[in-house]
Amino acid sequence: MRLSNRNSSSGSAAPAAMLASLIVIMVAATVYVFAANPFPSRPPAAITSVGLLVDHQYFLTLCVTGTVFILSQLGLAYAIWRFRDRGQAAHFTRGNNTMEMIWTTATIVLFLGLGLMGRKAWAQVRFTPAEANAVQVEVTTNQFVFNFRYPGPDGQFGKLDPTQVSASTGNPLGLDPKDPAGKDDIVVPTLTVPVDHQVELLIRSQDVIHNFYVRELRLQQDAVPGMVIPIHFTANQIGHYEIMCTQLCGLGHYRMRSFLDVVSEADYQNFLKQQGASQ
Ligand SMILES: [Cu+2]
């Protein structure tokens, strides 16, 4: 049989049927995995109101992209079956400008829309200033530890002098001993904050780019050398949470972590008193 003359043949439906069914099965399996959630690995519940906004935004994004995924894959399966080989000659098309315009515009609207809806969750912890009575804690990262500094009873952070940085002699931040404001500063390796009280973190790095990430806060912020980056949160659940660095910052990155303890106001005051007395 000559390939150029296939009018006598009616083509083969088998490859189209197979590919289309494979796509439908793949879509059904994907929807099943998301709907039935057979892997019990959901993230722990959020402990801030902004965290709930973030979760809502993820869910919304999943719904929108999931719908687009299902419709486009089923459309693809339909096209494979509808335009299968019936022995006809291939037919050339230059595309359809109207359709191009429609789906490009729809994509822009969806992406911009999701971005606009999510901006509040993102901007609320970064672009709005912290409350005046927020607890201020300075977070300093370096390879491969976190250090947290509280200003002490005077409410003032003491001056830092990079030339005096010496972790081995107990001055990892380089506190200047000549500055009286630094005398009562408290430096600790884990973060303790009061529940239901706004906390402002001032995030710094002494060497490379690190990151401050706490799943339960739904908060992730890079620490960039040369910058002090403020973010704030209000935790509403007493507990012990993990802080991790999510920037690949060197060989010890895997062990760069610390802990966040959210405690009652009374326990927080005790913590400050104890640490103040011991430093
Ligand atoms: Cu790091």
Coordinates of N, CA, C and O in Angstrom, one line a residue, residues 131 133-136 150 192-199 234-239 261-274:
E131 N 2.8 47.3 65.6 CA 2.2 48.1 66.7 C 3.2 48.7 67.6 O 4.3 48.1 67.8
N133 N 3.4 48.7 70.8 CA 3.7 47.9 72.0 C 4.2 46.5 71.6 O 4.3 45.6 72.4
A134 N 4.6 46.3 70.3 CA 5.0 45.0 69.9 C 6.4 44.7 70.6 O 7.2 45.6 70.8
V135 N 6.5 43.4 70.9 CA 7.8 42.9 71.4 C 8.8 42.9 70.3 O 8.6 42.3 69.3
Q136 N 10.0 43.6 70.5 CA 11.0 43.6 69.4 C 12.1 42.6 69.7 O 12.6 42.5 70.8
Y150 N 17.1 40.4 72.7 CA 16.0 41.2 73.3 C 16.7 42.4 73.9 O 17.8 42.4 74.4
T192 N 11.7 33.1 72.3 CA 10.6 32.9 73.2 C 9.7 34.2 73.1 O 10.3 35.3 73.2
V193 N 8.4 34.0 72.8 CA 7.6 35.2 72.7 C 6.2 35.0 73.4 O 5.8 33.8 73.6
P194 N 5.6 36.1 73.8 CA 4.3 35.9 74.5 C 3.2 35.6 73.5 O 3.2 36.1 72.4
V195 N 2.2 34.9 74.0 CA 1.0 34.5 73.1 C 0.1 35.8 73.0 O 0.1 36.6 73.9
D196 N -0.6 35.9 71.9 CA -1.5 37.0 71.7 C -0.9 38.4 71.8 O -1.6 39.3 72.3
H197 N 0.3 38.5 71.5 CA 1.0 39.8 71.7 C 1.9 39.9 70.4 O 2.6 39.0 70.0
Q198 N 1.8 41.1 69.8 CA 2.5 41.2 68.5 C 4.0 41.2 68.7 O 4.5 41.8 69.7
V199 N 4.7 40.5 67.8 CA 6.2 40.4 67.9 C 6.7 41.0 66.6 O 6.3 40.6 65.5
T234 N 1.6 37.7 65.2 CA 0.9 37.6 66.5 C 0.5 36.1 66.7 O -0.4 35.7 66.0
A235 N 1.2 35.3 67.5 CA 0.9 33.9 67.6 C -0.2 33.8 68.6 O -0.3 34.4 69.7
N236 N -1.2 32.9 68.3 CA -2.4 32.8 69.1 C -2.5 31.4 69.8 O -3.5 31.0 70.3
Q237 N -1.3 30.6 69.8 CA -1.4 29.3 70.3 C -0.1 29.0 71.1 O 1.0 29.0 70.4
I238 N -0.2 28.8 72.4 CA 1.0 28.4 73.1 C 1.6 27.1 72.6 O 0.8 26.2 72.3
G239 N 2.9 27.0 72.5 CA 3.5 25.8 72.0 C 5.0 25.9 71.6 O 5.6 27.0 71.8
D261 N 9.3 29.3 71.1 CA 8.4 28.9 72.2 C 7.4 30.1 72.4 O 7.8 31.2 72.7
V262 N 6.1 29.7 72.1 CA 5.1 30.7 72.4 C 4.6 30.4 73.8 O 4.1 29.3 74.1
V263 N 4.7 31.4 74.7 CA 4.3 31.1 76.1 C 3.4 32.2 76.6 O 3.1 33.2 76.0
S264 N 2.8 32.0 77.8 CA 1.9 32.9 78.4 C 2.7 34.2 78.7 O 3.9 34.2 78.9
E265 N 1.9 35.3 78.9 CA 2.6 36.6 79.3 C 3.4 36.5 80.5 O 4.5 37.0 80.6
A266 N 2.9 35.7 81.5 CA 3.6 35.6 82.8 C 4.9 34.8 82.6 O 6.0 35.2 83.1
D267 N 4.8 33.7 81.8 CA 6.0 32.9 81.5 C 7.0 33.7 80.7 O 8.2 33.6 80.9
Y268 N 6.5 34.6 79.9 CA 7.4 35.4 79.1 C 8.2 36.4 80.0 O 9.4 36.6 79.9
Q269 N 7.5 37.0 81.0 CA 8.1 37.9 81.9 C 9.2 37.1 82.7 O 10.3 37.6 83.0
N270 N 8.8 35.9 83.2 CA 9.8 35.1 83.9 C 11.0 34.8 83.1 O 12.1 34.8 83.6
F271 N 10.8 34.5 81.8 CA 11.9 34.2 80.9 C 12.8 35.4 80.8 O 14.1 35.2 80.9
L272 N 12.3 36.6 80.7 CA 13.1 37.8 80.6 C 13.9 38.0 81.9 O 15.1 38.3 81.8
K273 N 13.2 37.8 83.0 CA 13.9 38.0 84.3 C 15.0 37.0 84.5 O 16.1 37.4 84.8
Q274 N 14.7 35.7 84.2 CA 15.8 34.7 84.3 C 17.0 35.0 83.4 O 18.1 34.9 83.9

